[in-house]
Coordinates of C-alpha atoms in Angstrom, one line a residue:
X251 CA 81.3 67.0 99.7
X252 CA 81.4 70.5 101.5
X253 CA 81.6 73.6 98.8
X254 CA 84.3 75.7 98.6
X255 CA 84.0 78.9 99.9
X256 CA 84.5 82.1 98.1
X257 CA 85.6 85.0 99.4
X258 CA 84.1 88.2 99.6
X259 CA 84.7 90.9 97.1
X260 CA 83.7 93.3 98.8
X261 CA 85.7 93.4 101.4
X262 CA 88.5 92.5 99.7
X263 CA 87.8 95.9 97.3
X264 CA 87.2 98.2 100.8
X265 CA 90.5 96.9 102.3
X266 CA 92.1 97.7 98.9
X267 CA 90.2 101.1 98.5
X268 CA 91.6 102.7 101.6
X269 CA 95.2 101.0 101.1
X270 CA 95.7 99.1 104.2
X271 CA 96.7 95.8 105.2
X272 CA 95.2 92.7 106.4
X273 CA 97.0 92.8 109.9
X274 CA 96.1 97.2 109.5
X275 CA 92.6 96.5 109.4
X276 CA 93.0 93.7 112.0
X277 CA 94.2 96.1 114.4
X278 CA 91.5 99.0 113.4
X279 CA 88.8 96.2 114.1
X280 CA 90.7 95.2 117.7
X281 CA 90.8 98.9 118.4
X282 CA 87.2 99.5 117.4
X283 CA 86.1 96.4 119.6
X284 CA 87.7 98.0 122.7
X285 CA 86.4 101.7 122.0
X286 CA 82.9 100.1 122.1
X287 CA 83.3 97.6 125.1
X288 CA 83.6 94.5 123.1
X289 CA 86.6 92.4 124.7
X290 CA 85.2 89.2 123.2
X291 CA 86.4 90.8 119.6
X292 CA 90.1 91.5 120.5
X293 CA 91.8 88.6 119.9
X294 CA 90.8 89.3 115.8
X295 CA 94.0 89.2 113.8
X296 CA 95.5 89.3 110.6
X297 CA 94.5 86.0 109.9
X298 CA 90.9 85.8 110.3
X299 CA 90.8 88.6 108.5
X300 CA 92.6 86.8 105.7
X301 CA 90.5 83.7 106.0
X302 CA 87.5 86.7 105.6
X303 CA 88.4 88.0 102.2

């Protein structure tokens, strides 16, 4: 039987910290990715990082 996964804490507690949502932080990380030449990052969005914390 597969374990359950937790979440993680701390990411939950950063997200909290500077007051933004999940889908906020989705697109910060989208508009990170494309500021640094990553294209294979931009189709993050709110839900993976849901599925994250």
């Amino acid at each position: 039987m597969p374990q359950a996964r937790s979440g993680n804490a701390k990411l939950a507690a950063v997200i909290t910290e500077a007051g933004m949502s999940h889908a906020e932080v989705a697109r910060a990380f989208v508009r990170v990715a494309k500021e640094s030449n990553a294209p294979e990052f931009a189709g993050v969005g709110r839900s993976h990082v849901s599925e994250g914390v």
